[in-house]
CSV table of C-alpha atoms in Angstrom, one decimal:
chain,number,residue,atom,x,y,z
L,1,MET,CA,4.3,-192.4,-52.2
L,2,GLU,CA,1.9,-191.3,-49.2
L,3,ARG,CA,4.8,-189.1,-48.2
L,4,GLN,CA,4.9,-187.5,-51.4
L,5,ILE,CA,1.1,-186.8,-51.5
L,6,ILE,CA,1.6,-185.4,-48.0
L,7,ASN,CA,4.1,-183.2,-49.3
L,8,LYS,CA,2.2,-182.1,-52.1
L,9,LYS,CA,-0.7,-181.2,-49.9
L,10,LYS,CA,1.5,-179.1,-48.1
L,11,ARG,CA,2.7,-177.4,-51.2
L,12,VAL,CA,-0.6,-176.7,-52.9
L,13,PHE,CA,-1.4,-173.6,-51.0
L,14,SER,CA,0.7,-170.7,-52.2
L,15,VAL,CA,2.2,-168.9,-49.3
L,16,GLU,CA,0.6,-165.5,-50.3
L,17,PRO,CA,-2.3,-166.3,-52.6
L,18,ASN,CA,-2.9,-162.8,-53.0
L,19,LYS,CA,0.7,-161.6,-53.8
L,20,SER,CA,0.4,-162.6,-57.4
L,21,HIS,CA,-1.7,-159.9,-59.0
L,22,SER,CA,-2.3,-161.9,-62.2
L,23,ALA,CA,-3.5,-165.0,-60.0
L,24,ALA,CA,-5.9,-162.4,-58.3
L,25,PHE,CA,-7.1,-161.1,-61.3
L,26,THR,CA,-7.6,-164.4,-63.1
L,27,ARG,CA,-9.6,-165.7,-60.1
L,28,LYS,CA,-11.8,-162.8,-59.9
L,29,TYR,CA,-12.4,-163.0,-63.5
L,30,ILE,CA,-13.4,-166.3,-63.7
L,31,SER,CA,-15.5,-166.1,-60.5
L,32,HIS,CA,-17.5,-162.9,-62.3
L,33,LEU,CA,-17.8,-164.2,-65.7
L,34,VAL,CA,-18.8,-167.8,-65.2
L,35,PRO,CA,-22.0,-167.0,-62.9
L,36,ALA,CA,-22.8,-164.4,-65.2
L,37,LEU,CA,-22.7,-167.0,-68.0
L,38,LYS,CA,-24.6,-169.2,-66.0
L,39,LYS,CA,-27.3,-166.8,-65.4
L,40,LEU,CA,-27.3,-165.9,-69.0
L,41,ASN,CA,-28.0,-169.5,-70.0
L,42,MET,CA,-30.8,-169.8,-67.5
L,43,ASN,CA,-32.7,-166.6,-68.1
L,44,LYS,CA,-32.8,-167.0,-71.9
L,45,ASN,CA,-32.9,-170.6,-72.6
L,46,SER,CA,-33.4,-170.1,-76.3
L,47,SER,CA,-31.2,-168.9,-79.0
L,48,GLN,CA,-31.3,-165.5,-77.7
L,49,ILE,CA,-27.8,-165.5,-76.4
L,50,THR,CA,-26.5,-163.2,-78.9
L,51,GLN,CA,-22.8,-162.4,-79.2
L,52,GLN,CA,-23.4,-159.0,-78.1
L,53,THR,CA,-24.4,-160.0,-74.8
L,54,VAL,CA,-21.9,-162.4,-74.3
L,55,LYS,CA,-19.2,-159.7,-75.4
L,56,HIS,CA,-21.1,-157.6,-72.8
L,57,GLU,CA,-20.4,-160.1,-69.9
L,58,VAL,CA,-17.1,-160.7,-71.0
L,59,ASP,CA,-16.2,-156.9,-71.0
L,60,MET,CA,-18.1,-156.4,-67.6
L,61,ALA,CA,-16.1,-159.5,-66.2
L,62,LEU,CA,-12.8,-157.5,-67.2
L,63,ALA,CA,-13.8,-154.3,-65.4
L,64,LEU,CA,-15.0,-155.8,-62.4
L,65,SER,CA,-12.0,-157.8,-62.1
L,66,ALA,CA,-9.4,-155.0,-62.5
L,67,GLN,CA,-10.9,-152.4,-60.6
L,68,GLU,CA,-7.7,-150.8,-59.3
L,69,PHE,CA,-7.3,-149.4,-62.9
L,70,ALA,CA,-8.4,-146.4,-64.2
L,71,TRP,CA,-9.4,-147.8,-67.6
L,72,SER,CA,-11.6,-150.1,-65.9
L,73,ARG,CA,-13.6,-147.3,-64.7
L,74,PHE,CA,-14.1,-146.0,-68.2
L,75,LEU,CA,-15.0,-149.6,-69.5
L,76,LEU,CA,-17.5,-150.0,-66.6
L,77,GLN,CA,-19.0,-146.4,-67.8
L,78,LYS,CA,-19.4,-147.3,-71.3
L,79,LEU,CA,-20.8,-150.8,-70.5
L,80,SER,CA,-23.3,-149.6,-68.4
L,81,SER,CA,-24.2,-146.8,-70.6
L,82,SER,CA,-24.7,-149.1,-73.7
L,83,LYS,CA,-26.8,-151.9,-72.0
L,84,ASN,CA,-28.7,-151.8,-75.2
L,85,PRO,CA,-27.3,-153.2,-78.3
L,86,THR,CA,-26.6,-150.1,-80.1
L,87,THR,CA,-23.3,-148.5,-81.0
L,88,THR,CA,-21.2,-147.9,-77.9
L,89,THR,CA,-20.1,-144.2,-77.1
L,90,ASN,CA,-17.0,-144.4,-78.9
L,91,SER,CA,-14.9,-141.6,-77.4
L,92,SER,CA,-13.4,-141.0,-80.6
L,93,SER,CA,-15.9,-138.3,-81.0
L,94,LYS,CA,-15.0,-136.5,-78.0
L,95,GLY,CA,-12.4,-133.8,-78.2
L,96,THR,CA,-9.0,-135.3,-78.8
L,97,GLN,CA,-6.1,-135.0,-76.4
L,98,VAL,CA,-4.2,-132.0,-77.2
L,99,LEU,CA,-0.5,-133.3,-77.7
L,100,GLU,CA,2.3,-131.2,-78.1
L,101,ARG,CA,2.4,-129.7,-81.5
L,102,PRO,CA,5.6,-131.1,-83.0
L,103,ASP,CA,8.4,-128.8,-84.4
L,104,LYS,CA,8.7,-128.2,-88.0
L,105,GLU,CA,12.3,-129.4,-88.2
L,106,GLY,CA,12.0,-132.9,-86.6
L,107,GLY,CA,8.2,-132.3,-87.5
L,108,ASP,CA,7.6,-135.6,-89.3
L,109,GLU,CA,8.8,-138.2,-86.9
L,110,GLU,CA,7.3,-136.1,-84.0
L,111,GLY,CA,4.0,-136.2,-85.7
L,112,GLU,CA,4.1,-139.9,-86.4
L,113,ILE,CA,4.8,-140.6,-82.8
L,114,GLU,CA,1.9,-138.3,-81.7
L,115,GLU,CA,-0.3,-140.1,-84.1
L,116,LYS,CA,0.5,-143.5,-82.8
L,117,LEU,CA,0.2,-142.2,-79.4
L,118,ARG,CA,-3.5,-141.0,-80.0
L,119,GLU,CA,-4.2,-144.4,-81.9
L,120,LEU,CA,-3.2,-146.1,-78.8
L,121,GLN,CA,-5.5,-143.9,-76.6
L,122,LYS,CA,-8.3,-144.9,-78.8
L,123,LEU,CA,-7.6,-148.6,-77.9
L,124,LEU,CA,-7.8,-148.2,-74.4
L,125,PRO,CA,-11.1,-147.5,-73.0
L,126,GLY,CA,-10.9,-143.9,-71.6
L,127,GLY,CA,-7.4,-143.4,-73.0
L,128,GLU,CA,-8.7,-140.2,-74.5
L,129,GLU,CA,-9.1,-138.6,-71.4
L,130,MET,CA,-6.0,-139.3,-70.0
L,131,ASN,CA,-2.6,-137.8,-70.6
L,132,VAL,CA,0.1,-139.8,-72.2
L,133,GLU,CA,2.0,-140.7,-69.3
L,134,GLU,CA,-1.0,-142.2,-67.6
L,135,MET,CA,-2.0,-143.6,-70.7
L,136,LEU,CA,1.1,-145.4,-71.2
L,137,SER,CA,1.0,-147.1,-67.9
L,138,GLU,CA,-2.6,-148.0,-68.0
L,139,ILE,CA,-1.7,-149.7,-71.5
L,140,GLY,CA,0.6,-151.9,-69.9
L,141,ASP,CA,-1.9,-153.0,-67.2
L,142,TYR,CA,-4.7,-153.2,-69.8
L,143,ILE,CA,-2.6,-155.4,-72.2
L,144,LYS,CA,-1.6,-157.9,-69.1
L,145,CYS,CA,-5.6,-157.9,-68.3
L,146,LEU,CA,-6.3,-158.6,-71.7
L,147,GLU,CA,-3.8,-161.4,-72.0
L,148,LEU,CA,-5.3,-163.0,-68.8
L,149,GLN,CA,-8.7,-162.7,-69.9
L,150,THR,CA,-7.9,-164.5,-73.3
L,151,ILE,CA,-6.4,-167.3,-71.3
L,152,ALA,CA,-9.5,-167.7,-69.3
L,153,LEU,CA,-11.7,-167.4,-72.2
L,154,LYS,CA,-9.8,-169.9,-74.0
L,155,SER,CA,-9.7,-172.2,-71.0
L,156,ILE,CA,-13.7,-171.7,-70.7
L,157,VAL,CA,-14.0,-172.3,-74.6
L,158,GLN,CA,-11.6,-175.3,-74.6
L,159,ASP,CA,-13.8,-176.8,-71.6
L,160,THR,CA,-17.2,-176.7,-73.1
L,161,THR,CA,-15.9,-178.3,-76.4
Q,1,MET,CA,35.3,-121.4,-84.1
Q,2,ASP,CA,36.5,-118.2,-82.6
Q,3,LEU,CA,37.1,-116.6,-86.0
Q,4,SER,CA,33.7,-117.6,-87.2
Q,5,VAL,CA,32.0,-115.9,-84.2
Q,6,LEU,CA,34.2,-112.7,-84.6
Q,7,GLU,CA,33.3,-112.6,-88.2
Q,8,ARG,CA,30.0,-112.7,-87.6
Q,9,LEU,CA,30.1,-110.0,-85.2
Q,10,LYS,CA,31.6,-107.9,-87.6
Q,11,TRP,CA,29.2,-108.8,-89.9
Q,12,LEU,CA,26.7,-107.3,-87.4
Q,13,GLN,CA,28.7,-104.5,-87.0
Q,14,GLN,CA,28.4,-103.8,-90.6
Q,15,GLN,CA,24.9,-104.6,-90.2
Q,16,GLN,CA,24.5,-102.1,-87.6
Q,17,MET,CA,25.2,-99.2,-89.7
Q,18,VAL,CA,22.5,-100.0,-92.0
Q,19,SER,CA,20.0,-100.2,-89.4
Q,20,PRO,CA,20.0,-97.2,-87.1
Q,21,GLU,CA,17.2,-98.6,-84.9
Q,22,PHE,CA,19.5,-101.1,-83.6
Q,23,LEU,CA,21.5,-98.3,-82.5
Q,24,GLN,CA,19.0,-97.0,-80.8
Q,25,ILE,CA,18.1,-99.9,-78.8
Q,26,LEU,CA,21.4,-100.2,-77.6
Q,27,GLY,CA,21.8,-96.8,-76.7
Q,28,SER,CA,24.9,-95.0,-77.6
Q,29,ASP,CA,26.8,-97.7,-76.3
Q,30,GLY,CA,26.1,-100.1,-78.9
Q,31,ARG,CA,29.8,-99.6,-80.6
Q,32,GLU,CA,31.3,-100.1,-76.8
Q,33,GLU,CA,29.2,-103.1,-76.2
Q,34,LEU,CA,29.8,-104.8,-79.2
Q,35,LYS,CA,33.7,-104.2,-78.4
Q,36,ARG,CA,33.1,-105.8,-75.2
Q,37,VAL,CA,31.5,-108.9,-76.7
Q,38,GLU,CA,34.5,-109.3,-78.6
Q,39,SER,CA,36.8,-109.1,-75.7
Q,40,TYR,CA,35.0,-111.4,-73.9
Q,41,LEU,CA,34.6,-113.9,-76.9
Q,42,GLY,CA,38.3,-113.6,-76.6
Q,43,ASN,CA,38.4,-115.1,-73.3
Q,44,ASN,CA,35.7,-117.6,-73.6
Q,45,THR,CA,35.7,-119.4,-76.5
Q,46,ASP,CA,34.3,-123.0,-75.5
Q,47,GLU,CA,31.0,-121.7,-74.1
Q,48,LEU,CA,30.0,-119.8,-77.3
Q,49,GLN,CA,30.1,-122.5,-79.7
Q,50,SER,CA,26.3,-122.3,-79.4
Q,51,PHE,CA,26.6,-118.7,-81.0
Q,52,ARG,CA,27.8,-119.9,-84.3
Q,53,HIS,CA,24.5,-119.0,-85.7
Q,54,PHE,CA,23.1,-115.8,-85.8
Q,55,PRO,CA,19.5,-114.8,-85.9
Q,56,GLU,CA,18.0,-114.5,-89.4
Q,57,PHE,CA,16.1,-111.5,-90.4
Q,58,GLY,CA,12.5,-111.8,-91.0
Q,59,PRO,CA,10.0,-113.6,-89.2
Q,60,ASP,CA,11.2,-116.7,-88.0
Q,61,TYR,CA,10.1,-116.7,-84.7
Q,62,ASP,CA,7.0,-118.7,-85.2
Q,63,THR,CA,7.7,-121.7,-83.7
Q,64,ILE,CA,8.2,-120.9,-79.9
Q,65,ASP,CA,8.5,-124.8,-79.0
Q,66,GLY,CA,11.6,-126.4,-78.3
Q,67,CYS,CA,12.2,-123.4,-75.8
Q,68,ILE,CA,15.8,-123.6,-75.5
Q,69,SER,CA,17.4,-120.6,-73.9
Q,70,ARG,CA,20.6,-119.7,-72.5
Q,71,THR,CA,19.3,-118.6,-69.4
Q,72,SER,CA,17.4,-120.1,-66.6
Q,73,SER,CA,14.9,-117.7,-66.6
Q,74,PHE,CA,12.3,-117.7,-69.5
Q,75,GLN,CA,9.8,-115.1,-70.8
Q,76,MET,CA,7.6,-116.1,-73.6
Q,77,LYS,CA,6.9,-113.1,-75.7
Q,78,THR,CA,6.4,-112.7,-79.1
Q,79,VAL,CA,9.4,-111.3,-81.2
Q,80,LYS,CA,8.5,-108.1,-82.8
Q,81,ASN,CA,11.5,-107.2,-84.8
Q,82,SER,CA,14.9,-108.7,-85.9
Q,83,GLU,CA,16.8,-105.7,-84.4
Q,84,ASP,CA,15.7,-106.7,-81.0
Q,85,ASN,CA,16.8,-110.5,-81.4
Q,86,ARG,CA,20.3,-108.9,-82.3
Q,87,ALA,CA,20.5,-107.0,-79.2
Q,88,ILE,CA,19.4,-110.0,-77.2
Q,89,ALA,CA,21.8,-111.9,-79.1
Q,90,LEU,CA,24.7,-109.7,-78.0
Q,91,GLN,CA,23.2,-109.5,-74.4
Q,92,ASN,CA,23.3,-113.2,-74.4
Q,93,LYS,CA,26.9,-113.6,-75.2
Q,94,ARG,CA,27.6,-111.2,-72.0
Q,95,LYS,CA,26.5,-113.9,-70.0
Q,96,PRO,CA,29.5,-115.5,-68.4
Q,97,GLU,CA,30.2,-119.3,-68.8
Q,98,GLY,CA,27.9,-122.1,-67.4
Q,99,LYS,CA,24.6,-121.1,-68.9
Q,100,THR,CA,25.7,-121.6,-72.5
Q,101,GLU,CA,26.0,-125.1,-73.6
Q,102,LYS,CA,26.5,-126.9,-76.8
Q,103,ARG,CA,23.6,-126.6,-78.7
Q,104,GLU,CA,21.6,-129.4,-80.2
Q,105,LYS,CA,19.8,-129.9,-83.3
Q,106,LYS,CA,17.6,-126.9,-83.7
Q,107,LYS,CA,20.2,-124.2,-83.5
Q,108,ILE,CA,18.6,-121.2,-85.4
Q,109,LYS,CA,15.4,-121.8,-84.0
Q,110,ALA,CA,16.7,-122.0,-80.7
Q,111,GLU,CA,18.7,-119.0,-80.9
Q,112,ASP,CA,15.5,-117.3,-82.1
Q,113,GLU,CA,13.9,-118.6,-78.9
Q,114,THR,CA,16.6,-117.4,-77.0
Q,115,GLU,CA,16.3,-113.9,-78.1
Q,116,SER,CA,12.7,-114.0,-77.5
Q,117,SER,CA,13.3,-115.0,-73.8
Q,118,MET,CA,16.2,-112.5,-73.7
Q,119,LYS,CA,13.9,-109.7,-75.2
Q,120,GLY,CA,12.0,-109.4,-72.0
Q,121,LYS,CA,15.5,-108.6,-70.2
Q,122,SER,CA,16.5,-106.5,-72.9
Q,123,ASN,CA,13.5,-104.4,-72.3
Q,124,MET,CA,14.4,-103.8,-68.7
Q,125,SER,CA,17.8,-102.8,-69.0
Q,126,ASN,CA,19.7,-102.2,-72.2
Q,127,THR,CA,22.8,-102.1,-70.8
Q,128,GLU,CA,23.5,-105.2,-68.9
Q,129,THR,CA,27.1,-105.7,-67.3
Q,130,SER,CA,27.1,-109.0,-65.2
Q,131,SER,CA,24.2,-110.6,-66.1
Q,132,GLU,CA,24.6,-113.6,-63.8
Q,133,ILE,CA,22.8,-111.9,-61.3
Q,134,GLN,CA,19.2,-112.0,-62.4
Q,135,LYS,CA,16.0,-110.9,-61.6
Q,136,PRO,CA,15.2,-112.4,-58.0
Q,137,ASP,CA,12.0,-114.1,-59.5
Q,138,TYR,CA,13.7,-116.6,-61.7
Q,139,ILE,CA,14.8,-119.9,-60.7
Q,140,HIS,CA,18.5,-120.5,-61.3
Q,141,VAL,CA,19.6,-123.7,-62.5
Q,142,ARG,CA,22.8,-125.1,-63.5
Q,143,ALA,CA,22.2,-127.1,-67.0
Q,144,ARG,CA,23.8,-130.0,-67.7
Q,145,ARG,CA,26.0,-130.0,-70.6
Q,146,GLY,CA,24.1,-130.0,-73.9
Q,147,GLU,CA,20.7,-129.1,-72.2
Q,148,ALA,CA,18.6,-126.0,-71.6
Q,149,THR,CA,18.0,-124.6,-68.4
Q,150,ASP,CA,14.6,-122.9,-68.3
Q,151,ARG,CA,11.9,-124.7,-66.1
Q,152,HIS,CA,9.6,-125.1,-69.3
Q,153,SER,CA,12.1,-127.1,-71.1
Q,154,LEU,CA,13.4,-128.7,-67.7
Q,155,ALA,CA,9.7,-129.6,-66.8
Q,156,GLU,CA,9.4,-131.1,-70.6
Q,157,ARG,CA,12.6,-133.1,-70.1
Q,158,ALA,CA,11.2,-134.7,-67.1
Q,159,ARG,CA,8.0,-135.5,-68.8
Q,160,ARG,CA,9.8,-137.0,-71.7
Q,161,GLU,CA,12.1,-139.0,-69.4
Q,162,LYS,CA,9.1,-140.5,-67.6
Q,163,ILE,CA,7.3,-141.4,-71.1
Q,164,SER,CA,10.5,-143.2,-72.1
Q,165,LYS,CA,10.8,-145.1,-68.9
Q,166,LYS,CA,7.2,-146.5,-69.2
Q,167,MET,CA,8.1,-147.1,-72.9
Q,168,LYS,CA,10.7,-149.5,-71.7
Q,169,CYS,CA,8.3,-151.3,-69.3
Q,170,LEU,CA,6.0,-151.7,-72.2
Q,171,GLN,CA,8.8,-153.3,-74.3
Q,172,ASP,CA,9.1,-156.1,-71.5
Q,173,ILE,CA,5.4,-156.6,-71.5
Q,174,VAL,CA,4.6,-156.7,-75.2
Q,175,PRO,CA,6.5,-159.3,-77.1
Q,176,GLY,CA,8.6,-158.5,-79.9
Q,177,CYS,CA,9.2,-155.4,-79.0
Q,178,ASN,CA,12.7,-155.8,-78.3
Q,179,LYS,CA,13.9,-156.1,-82.1
Q,180,VAL,CA,12.3,-152.9,-83.0
Q,181,THR,CA,14.3,-149.7,-82.1
Q,182,GLY,CA,12.6,-146.1,-81.8
Q,183,LYS,CA,9.4,-145.1,-80.2
Q,184,ALA,CA,7.7,-145.1,-83.6
Q,185,GLY,CA,8.2,-148.9,-84.1
Q,186,MET,CA,7.5,-150.0,-80.5
Q,187,LEU,CA,4.5,-148.0,-80.4
Q,188,ASP,CA,3.4,-149.7,-83.8
Q,189,GLU,CA,3.9,-153.0,-82.1
Q,190,ILE,CA,2.2,-152.2,-79.1
Q,191,ILE,CA,-0.9,-151.0,-81.2
Q,192,ASN,CA,-1.0,-154.2,-83.0
Q,193,TYR,CA,-0.6,-156.4,-80.3
Q,194,VAL,CA,-3.3,-154.3,-78.3
Q,195,GLN,CA,-5.5,-154.8,-81.5
Q,196,SER,CA,-4.9,-158.6,-81.8
Q,197,LEU,CA,-5.6,-159.3,-78.1
Q,198,GLN,CA,-9.0,-157.3,-78.4
Q,199,GLN,CA,-9.8,-159.2,-81.7
Q,200,GLN,CA,-8.9,-162.6,-79.9
Q,201,VAL,CA,-11.4,-161.9,-77.0
Q,202,GLU,CA,-13.9,-160.9,-79.4
Q,203,PHE,CA,-13.5,-164.1,-81.1
Q,204,LEU,CA,-13.4,-166.2,-78.3
Q,205,SER,CA,-16.7,-164.4,-76.7
Q,206,MET,CA,-18.2,-165.3,-80.2
Q,207,LYS,CA,-17.1,-168.9,-79.6
Q,208,LEU,CA,-18.5,-168.8,-76.3
Q,209,SER,CA,-21.8,-167.4,-77.4
Q,210,VAL,CA,-22.1,-170.2,-79.8
Q,211,LEU,CA,-21.1,-173.0,-77.1
Q,212,ASN,CA,-23.3,-171.3,-74.2
Q,213,PRO,CA,-26.1,-173.7,-74.0
Q,214,GLU,CA,-23.4,-176.4,-73.1
Q,215,LEU,CA,-21.7,-174.1,-70.7
Q,216,GLU,CA,-23.6,-175.7,-67.8
Q,217,PHE,CA,-22.3,-178.9,-67.6
Q,218,HIS,CA,-18.9,-178.0,-67.5
Q,219,ILE,CA,-18.9,-175.1,-65.3
Q,220,ASN,CA,-17.9,-177.0,-62.4
Q,221,GLU,CA,-14.7,-178.2,-63.8
Q,222,LEU,CA,-13.7,-174.6,-64.1
Q,223,SER,CA,-13.4,-174.0,-60.7
Q,224,THR,CA,-10.2,-176.3,-60.7
Q,225,LYS,CA,-8.4,-173.8,-62.6
Q,226,GLN,CA,-8.8,-171.0,-59.9
Q,227,PHE,CA,-6.5,-173.0,-57.9
Q,228,GLN,CA,-3.9,-173.6,-60.0
Q,229,ASP,CA,-3.0,-170.1,-59.3
Q,230,TYR,CA,-2.0,-171.2,-55.9
Q,231,PHE,CA,0.2,-173.8,-56.8
Q,232,THR,CA,3.9,-173.3,-56.6
Q,233,ASP,CA,6.4,-175.7,-58.1
Q,234,LEU,CA,5.3,-178.9,-57.5
Q,235,PRO,CA,7.5,-182.3,-58.1
Q,236,GLU,CA,7.5,-183.9,-61.0
Q,237,ALA,CA,5.5,-187.1,-60.4
Q,238,VAL,CA,2.2,-185.5,-59.3
Q,239,SER,CA,-0.5,-187.7,-60.3
Q,240,LYS,CA,-3.9,-187.0,-61.1
Q,241,GLN,CA,-5.4,-188.6,-58.1
Q,242,SER,CA,-3.5,-186.5,-55.6
Q,243,MET,CA,-4.3,-183.4,-57.0
Q,244,MET,CA,-7.8,-184.0,-56.9
Q,245,ALA,CA,-7.4,-185.0,-53.3
Q,246,ASP,CA,-5.8,-181.9,-52.5
Q,247,LEU,CA,-8.2,-179.8,-54.3
Q,248,ARG,CA,-11.0,-181.3,-52.3
Q,249,SER,CA,-9.6,-179.6,-49.3
Q,250,PHE,CA,-9.4,-176.1,-50.6
Q,251,PRO,CA,-12.1,-173.4,-49.8
Q,252,SER,CA,-14.1,-173.3,-53.0
Q,253,HIS,CA,-16.0,-170.2,-54.5
Q,254,GLN,CA,-19.0,-172.6,-55.9
Q,255,GLN,CA,-21.1,-174.4,-53.9
Q,256,GLY,CA,-21.8,-178.0,-54.4
Q,257,SER,CA,-19.7,-180.8,-55.3
Q,258,LEU,CA,-16.7,-180.0,-57.5
Q,259,ASP,CA,-16.1,-182.6,-60.4
Q,260,TYR,CA,-12.6,-182.6,-60.6
Q,261,SER,CA,-11.7,-183.5,-64.0
Q,262,VAL,CA,-8.2,-182.8,-64.9
Q,263,ILE,CA,-8.2,-179.9,-67.3
Q,264,ASN,CA,-6.4,-181.7,-70.5
Q,265,SER,CA,-6.4,-178.5,-72.3
Q,266,ASN,CA,-3.3,-178.8,-75.0
Q,267,GLN,CA,-4.1,-175.3,-76.3
Q,268,SER,CA,-1.3,-173.1,-76.8
Q,269,THR,CA,-1.9,-169.9,-75.4
Q,270,SER,CA,-1.0,-166.7,-77.3
Q,271,LEU,CA,1.7,-166.2,-74.8
Q,272,GLY,CA,3.4,-169.2,-75.6
Q,273,ALA,CA,6.6,-167.5,-75.9
Q,274,LYS,CA,6.8,-167.3,-72.2
Q,275,ASP,CA,7.7,-170.8,-71.6
Q,276,GLN,CA,8.2,-171.9,-68.0
Q,277,THR,CA,10.9,-174.1,-66.6
Q,278,SER,CA,10.5,-177.6,-65.1
Q,279,SER,CA,7.1,-177.7,-64.1
Q,280,SER,CA,5.2,-180.6,-64.0
Q,281,TRP,CA,2.1,-178.7,-65.1
Q,282,GLU,CA,3.4,-178.3,-68.5
Q,283,THR,CA,3.2,-182.1,-68.9
Q,284,HIS,CA,-0.2,-181.9,-68.1
Q,285,SER,CA,-0.5,-178.7,-70.3
Q,286,GLN,CA,-1.2,-176.2,-67.7
Q,287,CYS,CA,1.0,-173.9,-69.1
Q,288,LEU,CA,-2.0,-171.4,-68.7
Q,289,TYR,CA,-1.0,-170.6,-65.1
Q,290,ASN,CA,2.6,-171.0,-65.7
Q,291,ASN,CA,2.5,-168.2,-67.8
Q,292,LEU,CA,1.2,-165.9,-64.9
Q,293,ARG,CA,4.0,-166.1,-63.2
Q,294,THR,CA,6.4,-164.8,-65.3
Q,295,ASP,CA,8.3,-162.0,-64.4
Q,296,PRO,CA,7.0,-159.4,-66.4
Q,297,VAL,CA,3.8,-159.6,-64.5
Q,298,SER,CA,5.2,-158.2,-61.4
Q,299,ASN,CA,6.6,-155.4,-63.5
Q,300,LEU,CA,3.0,-154.5,-64.7
Q,301,PHE,CA,1.7,-153.9,-61.4
Q,302,SER,CA,4.7,-151.7,-60.7
Q,303,LEU,CA,3.9,-149.5,-63.6
Q,304,LYS,CA,2.4,-146.8,-61.8
């Protein structure tokens, strides 16, 4: 039995703790979010904690934990510029990315795809300022980080209930 | 196929009589050139499949997109009149094999495109014999079968391939993309997925804001989660005691004593599809972090 415990002790550390990016991300995320929430809690002990501020913290933690990605920069920008609970600067008002004009013949299908790409660009923070290829790769990373974020948030919520 | 081409040529010849400007363009050698073309056609039949379609009269040259030209050199100029295009078409045919391939969808438009590209050349020299030797400032590329050769379309093709590669990567990441085929469907799925994830985050943060006052008491427990990432496969019979003992030896991000209550989250994550195998964590419902070790994750960061 003790042998087992010792073995488990040995196995507990991952050989390369930083190799798993997702683990690193989650670690960073939680380490950003939890103290921030704590601070929020302490500062505003009354019911001032709106959903907006929490969302803000959540997004901030996301952006800070994923700084190797372009979208996180944009997200940070957005967050820092919209500290007040006004409408965030949705970049949909900016000049949209000029995508290829579709041919007339295959026109409809191409147009659809272009439209969808544009929609996708709107979803991604800063997506409208990137070109299509860059956007596609960033979207993949963004999706992963969002997934990890939801996992982390779920676990936080679960624990407090 | 030969016949059709020849027929068309004859049609052209007839047309030629109608429009004298055409002759002007070709010079007095117009007739002879046409004959040369015919003989040429007699020899090379395969390559000229693409020339089945002749340019239409009238202003069809508005869509310059799709730039498929028979040559590896390309000049984007607006086409003025149809006679020029015919001249260009003929000059195109005079090109020896290799550059002319089977055409894809947009045949007629591509033909127009070709003419517009050749127009520059026709302006320079109307009587062209061995057009294999082109102007030195153009890049000569051997095209693959069924593909165009000019650098614009090459670059575009490379770009398209990159995009489709990335779409494939995304297919691995987004669940449920395998069943849908085609770019549009996949993009739909991806959009829906991203939106649903964002909504989940919003919802969870709302929940969190409601629960926030109680947060403080349980925050210490959260640190245990951080260390689960480090765990590799553990044997089945891991007991809570041993785990806690191990955890205590870890460096901690947070100060103070850590309360090692085991996380008993029986939640099913949104990624429930990615079930991990043979891990004792799942018996303790730590499927959370098992999901982190799925293969697609590593794909994620190699996307760039």
